[in-house]
Amino acid sequence: MKRIILIGYMGAGKTTVGKALAKELGLAFYDLDWYIESRRRKKVSQIFAEMGEEGFRQIEHNMLHEVAEFEDVVISCGGGTPCFFDNIDYMNSQAQVVYLRCSPEVLHGHLLMGKTERPLLKGKSPEELITFIKEQLAVREQYYNKATYQLDVSLMDNYEKIKITVEKLREILSV
Ligand code: S3P
């Protein structure tokens, strides 16, 4: 039985890499945000707007406990998932957890390009965004660093690099 969880900051490429890894290994792929949206029939941004971040974190915690029971899966989590409750310890106990590490500058570039609505980043200018990323990453790294496995993905931004990242993941996870 294989169960792999990818964690890391928003814009690190958790979903892209997770999908590619799952395909390569013949495993099912779950994105925790998408799972939450389908179970609650609401967008993450709507849940934030209606229940606040605290409400979202509770739902995220509960849904993590559902998906992390599934077998033969690759799961990509939201950027904040490991940083609340005992989520990171629970993940480590359930799965092979990999922190996809990425520099603030590269994250900034990805998040400026990304078109998705991320509630925590809404309305920030490019200057405010880089400051926010640096500050939040500094706080979050203490949780991310608890992942059993870590891989730097700062240089991963095209198809070839995604392929190489998947190969590296297979190597470090022995899968
Ligand atoms: C969040 C990251 C988002 C989503 C929510 C909160 C965070 O997921 O869960 O907007 O706190 O970093 P992605 O990392 O997939 O963007």
mmCIF file of C-alpha atoms and ligand atoms in Angstrom:
data_model
loop_
_atom_site.group_PDB
_atom_site.id
_atom_site.type_symbol
_atom_site.label_atom_id
_atom_site.label_comp_id
_atom_site.label_asym_id
_atom_site.label_seq_id
_atom_site.Cartn_x
_atom_site.Cartn_y
_atom_site.Cartn_z
ATOM 1 C CA MET A 1 0.000 0.000 0.000
ATOM 2 C CA LYS A 2 1.322 3.415 -0.927
ATOM 3 C CA ARG A 3 0.191 6.733 0.519
ATOM 4 C CA ILE A 4 2.156 9.875 -0.282
ATOM 5 C CA ILE A 5 1.348 13.405 0.931
ATOM 6 C CA LEU A 6 2.875 16.541 -0.571
ATOM 7 C CA ILE A 7 3.074 19.705 1.506
ATOM 8 C CA GLY A 8 4.563 23.151 0.926
ATOM 9 C CA TYR A 9 3.725 26.798 0.460
ATOM 10 C CA MET A 10 1.076 28.096 -1.973
ATOM 11 C CA GLY A 11 2.516 28.141 -5.484
ATOM 12 C CA ALA A 12 5.170 25.469 -4.836
ATOM 13 C CA GLY A 13 3.579 23.144 -7.417
ATOM 14 C CA LYS A 14 2.080 20.545 -5.051
ATOM 15 C CA THR A 15 -0.884 19.850 -7.328
ATOM 16 C CA THR A 16 1.131 19.711 -10.574
ATOM 17 C CA VAL A 17 3.779 17.429 -9.098
ATOM 18 C CA GLY A 18 1.222 15.344 -7.208
ATOM 19 C CA LYS A 19 -0.773 14.644 -10.356
ATOM 20 C CA ALA A 20 2.359 13.728 -12.317
ATOM 21 C CA LEU A 21 3.642 11.466 -9.530
ATOM 22 C CA ALA A 22 0.288 9.710 -9.154
ATOM 23 C CA LYS A 23 0.114 9.089 -12.910
ATOM 24 C CA GLU A 24 3.642 7.708 -12.985
ATOM 25 C CA LEU A 25 2.954 5.360 -10.065
ATOM 26 C CA GLY A 26 -0.560 4.363 -11.164
ATOM 27 C CA LEU A 27 -2.059 5.775 -7.963
ATOM 28 C CA ALA A 28 -5.188 7.879 -7.432
ATOM 29 C CA PHE A 29 -4.636 11.598 -6.952
ATOM 30 C CA TYR A 30 -6.413 13.788 -4.418
ATOM 31 C CA ASP A 31 -6.023 17.520 -3.919
ATOM 32 C CA LEU A 32 -7.280 18.324 -0.430
ATOM 33 C CA ASP A 33 -8.770 21.697 -1.493
ATOM 34 C CA TRP A 34 -10.685 20.053 -4.345
ATOM 35 C CA TYR A 35 -11.836 17.292 -2.019
ATOM 36 C CA ILE A 36 -13.118 19.890 0.464
ATOM 37 C CA GLU A 37 -14.891 21.744 -2.347
ATOM 38 C CA SER A 38 -16.613 18.622 -3.634
ATOM 39 C CA ARG A 39 -17.610 17.384 -0.149
ATOM 40 C CA ARG A 40 -18.918 20.814 0.948
ATOM 41 C CA ARG A 41 -20.164 21.833 -2.504
ATOM 42 C CA LYS A 42 -18.503 25.215 -1.999
ATOM 43 C CA LYS A 43 -15.353 26.928 -3.196
ATOM 44 C CA VAL A 44 -12.574 27.335 -0.618
ATOM 45 C CA SER A 45 -12.918 31.117 -1.038
ATOM 46 C CA GLN A 46 -16.621 30.850 -0.202
ATOM 47 C CA ILE A 47 -15.901 28.804 2.929
ATOM 48 C CA PHE A 48 -13.356 31.442 4.047
ATOM 49 C CA ALA A 49 -15.890 34.222 3.389
ATOM 50 C CA GLU A 50 -18.716 32.494 5.240
ATOM 51 C CA MET A 51 -16.902 30.774 8.124
ATOM 52 C CA GLY A 52 -13.622 32.656 8.402
ATOM 53 C CA GLU A 53 -10.200 31.028 8.412
ATOM 54 C CA GLU A 54 -10.955 29.240 11.684
ATOM 55 C CA GLY A 55 -13.999 27.536 10.178
ATOM 56 C CA PHE A 56 -12.018 26.543 7.110
ATOM 57 C CA ARG A 57 -9.193 25.056 9.226
ATOM 58 C CA GLN A 58 -11.641 22.878 11.140
ATOM 59 C CA ILE A 59 -13.157 21.545 7.909
ATOM 60 C CA GLU A 60 -9.673 21.062 6.421
ATOM 61 C CA HIS A 61 -8.619 19.086 9.522
ATOM 62 C CA ASN A 62 -11.694 16.841 9.302
ATOM 63 C CA MET A 63 -11.288 16.270 5.561
ATOM 64 C CA LEU A 64 -7.594 15.486 5.985
ATOM 65 C CA HIS A 65 -8.624 12.648 8.272
ATOM 66 C CA GLU A 66 -10.876 11.304 5.504
ATOM 67 C CA VAL A 67 -8.398 11.414 2.617
ATOM 68 C CA ALA A 68 -5.443 10.235 4.682
ATOM 69 C CA GLU A 69 -7.289 6.925 5.215
ATOM 70 C CA PHE A 70 -7.437 6.230 1.481
ATOM 71 C CA GLU A 71 -5.019 3.653 0.132
ATOM 72 C CA ASP A 72 -2.716 3.834 -2.892
ATOM 73 C CA VAL A 73 -3.009 7.581 -3.250
ATOM 74 C CA VAL A 74 -0.997 10.723 -3.720
ATOM 75 C CA ILE A 75 -2.509 13.650 -1.808
ATOM 76 C CA SER A 76 -1.534 17.295 -2.201
ATOM 77 C CA CYS A 77 -2.504 19.476 0.751
ATOM 78 C CA GLY A 78 -3.198 23.194 1.043
ATOM 79 C CA GLY A 79 -0.274 25.399 2.034
ATOM 80 C CA GLY A 80 -1.652 25.853 5.540
ATOM 81 C CA THR A 81 -2.739 22.275 6.239
ATOM 82 C CA PRO A 82 0.406 21.126 8.120
ATOM 83 C CA CYS A 83 0.409 24.276 10.278
ATOM 84 C CA PHE A 84 -2.798 23.720 12.244
ATOM 85 C CA PHE A 85 -3.816 21.300 14.981
ATOM 86 C CA ASP A 86 -1.573 18.209 15.032
ATOM 87 C CA ASN A 87 -1.979 17.815 11.269
ATOM 88 C CA ILE A 88 1.700 17.402 10.417
ATOM 89 C CA ASP A 89 2.237 14.702 13.052
ATOM 90 C CA TYR A 90 -0.905 12.916 11.896
ATOM 91 C CA MET A 91 0.255 13.069 8.271
ATOM 92 C CA ASN A 92 3.675 11.666 9.163
ATOM 93 C CA SER A 93 1.974 8.798 10.980
ATOM 94 C CA GLN A 94 -0.263 8.009 8.012
ATOM 95 C CA ALA A 95 1.900 8.551 4.960
ATOM 96 C CA GLN A 96 5.231 9.330 3.371
ATOM 97 C CA VAL A 97 5.148 13.127 3.670
ATOM 98 C CA VAL A 98 7.302 15.304 1.408
ATOM 99 C CA TYR A 99 7.919 19.016 1.863
ATOM 100 C CA LEU A 100 8.335 20.637 -1.556
ATOM 101 C CA ARG A 101 10.662 23.479 -0.610
ATOM 102 C CA CYS A 102 10.704 26.574 -2.799
ATOM 103 C CA SER A 103 12.362 29.988 -2.418
ATOM 104 C CA PRO A 104 10.163 33.029 -1.648
ATOM 105 C CA GLU A 105 11.240 34.657 -4.928
ATOM 106 C CA VAL A 106 10.145 31.670 -7.027
ATOM 107 C CA LEU A 107 6.892 31.307 -5.057
ATOM 108 C CA HIS A 108 6.253 35.004 -5.671
ATOM 109 C CA GLY A 109 6.703 34.526 -9.429
ATOM 110 C CA HIS A 110 4.339 31.540 -9.504
ATOM 111 C CA LEU A 111 1.704 33.275 -7.397
ATOM 112 C CA LEU A 112 1.796 36.420 -9.537
ATOM 113 C CA MET A 113 1.186 34.262 -12.632
ATOM 114 C CA GLY A 114 -1.452 32.046 -11.033
ATOM 115 C CA LYS A 115 -5.009 33.042 -11.721
ATOM 116 C CA THR A 116 -6.699 31.226 -8.867
ATOM 117 C CA GLU A 117 -8.362 33.145 -6.076
ATOM 118 C CA ARG A 118 -6.459 32.485 -2.877
ATOM 119 C CA PRO A 119 -8.288 34.106 0.029
ATOM 120 C CA LEU A 120 -5.119 34.790 2.034
ATOM 121 C CA LEU A 121 -3.466 36.664 -0.865
ATOM 122 C CA LYS A 122 -6.444 38.624 -2.144
ATOM 123 C CA GLY A 123 -5.873 42.329 -2.812
ATOM 124 C CA LYS A 124 -2.113 42.296 -2.166
ATOM 125 C CA SER A 125 0.188 44.326 -4.422
ATOM 126 C CA PRO A 126 3.308 42.519 -5.762
ATOM 127 C CA GLU A 127 5.416 44.282 -3.087
ATOM 128 C CA GLU A 128 3.030 43.349 -0.284
ATOM 129 C CA LEU A 129 2.909 39.802 -1.617
ATOM 130 C CA ILE A 130 6.673 39.134 -1.420
ATOM 131 C CA THR A 131 6.806 40.535 2.123
ATOM 132 C CA PHE A 132 3.827 38.388 3.125
ATOM 133 C CA ILE A 133 5.356 35.233 1.589
ATOM 134 C CA LYS A 134 8.693 35.771 3.354
ATOM 135 C CA GLU A 135 7.055 36.412 6.731
ATOM 136 C CA GLN A 136 4.553 33.575 6.521
ATOM 137 C CA LEU A 137 7.087 31.095 5.164
ATOM 138 C CA ALA A 138 9.405 31.856 8.084
ATOM 139 C CA VAL A 139 6.599 30.899 10.476
ATOM 140 C CA ARG A 140 5.362 27.910 8.492
ATOM 141 C CA GLU A 141 8.754 26.312 7.874
ATOM 142 C CA GLN A 142 8.877 24.990 11.421
ATOM 143 C CA TYR A 143 5.888 22.796 10.483
ATOM 144 C CA TYR A 144 6.976 22.013 6.930
ATOM 145 C CA ASN A 145 10.397 20.953 8.196
ATOM 146 C CA LYS A 146 8.769 18.215 10.261
ATOM 147 C CA ALA A 147 7.976 16.281 7.061
ATOM 148 C CA THR A 148 9.948 13.048 6.881
ATOM 149 C CA TYR A 149 11.150 13.860 3.340
ATOM 150 C CA GLN A 150 12.094 17.164 1.722
ATOM 151 C CA LEU A 151 12.841 18.179 -1.842
ATOM 152 C CA ASP A 152 13.839 21.548 -3.285
ATOM 153 C CA VAL A 153 11.630 22.433 -6.240
ATOM 154 C CA SER A 154 12.766 26.033 -6.750
ATOM 155 C CA LEU A 155 14.022 25.198 -10.228
ATOM 156 C CA MET A 156 10.959 23.319 -11.340
ATOM 157 C CA ASP A 157 8.916 25.367 -13.774
ATOM 158 C CA ASN A 158 8.589 23.463 -17.013
ATOM 159 C CA TYR A 159 7.643 19.995 -18.174
ATOM 160 C CA GLU A 160 11.180 18.552 -18.172
ATOM 161 C CA LYS A 161 11.722 19.781 -14.639
ATOM 162 C CA ILE A 162 8.439 18.301 -13.466
ATOM 163 C CA LYS A 163 9.587 14.963 -14.895
ATOM 164 C CA ILE A 164 12.925 15.262 -13.100
ATOM 165 C CA THR A 165 11.154 16.170 -9.866
ATOM 166 C CA VAL A 166 8.960 13.087 -10.153
ATOM 167 C CA GLU A 167 12.061 10.949 -10.698
ATOM 168 C CA LYS A 168 13.736 12.493 -7.655
ATOM 169 C CA LEU A 169 10.629 11.847 -5.575
ATOM 170 C CA ARG A 170 10.593 8.199 -6.639
ATOM 171 C CA GLU A 171 14.209 7.965 -5.600
ATOM 172 C CA ILE A 172 13.871 9.519 -2.148
ATOM 173 C CA LEU A 173 10.627 7.656 -1.409
ATOM 174 C CA SER A 174 11.826 4.355 -2.921
ATOM 175 C CA VAL A 175 8.592 3.968 -4.888
HETATM 176 C C1 S3P B 1 -3.896 28.084 1.910
HETATM 177 C C2 S3P B 1 -3.544 27.452 0.729
HETATM 178 C C3 S3P B 1 -4.520 27.075 -0.297
HETATM 179 C C4 S3P B 1 -5.897 26.817 0.344
HETATM 180 C C5 S3P B 1 -6.316 27.996 1.171
HETATM 181 C C6 S3P B 1 -5.311 28.334 2.275
HETATM 182 C C7 S3P B 1 -2.831 28.447 2.879
HETATM 183 O O1 S3P B 1 -4.063 25.909 -0.985
HETATM 184 O O2 S3P B 1 -5.878 25.664 1.127
HETATM 185 O O3 S3P B 1 -6.467 29.094 0.300
HETATM 186 O O4 S3P B 1 -3.133 28.740 4.044
HETATM 187 O O5 S3P B 1 -1.627 28.432 2.469
HETATM 188 P P1 S3P B 1 -2.821 25.918 -2.023
HETATM 189 O O6 S3P B 1 -1.551 25.785 -1.248
HETATM 190 O O7 S3P B 1 -3.071 24.706 -2.874
HETATM 191 O O8 S3P B 1 -2.904 27.184 -2.796
#
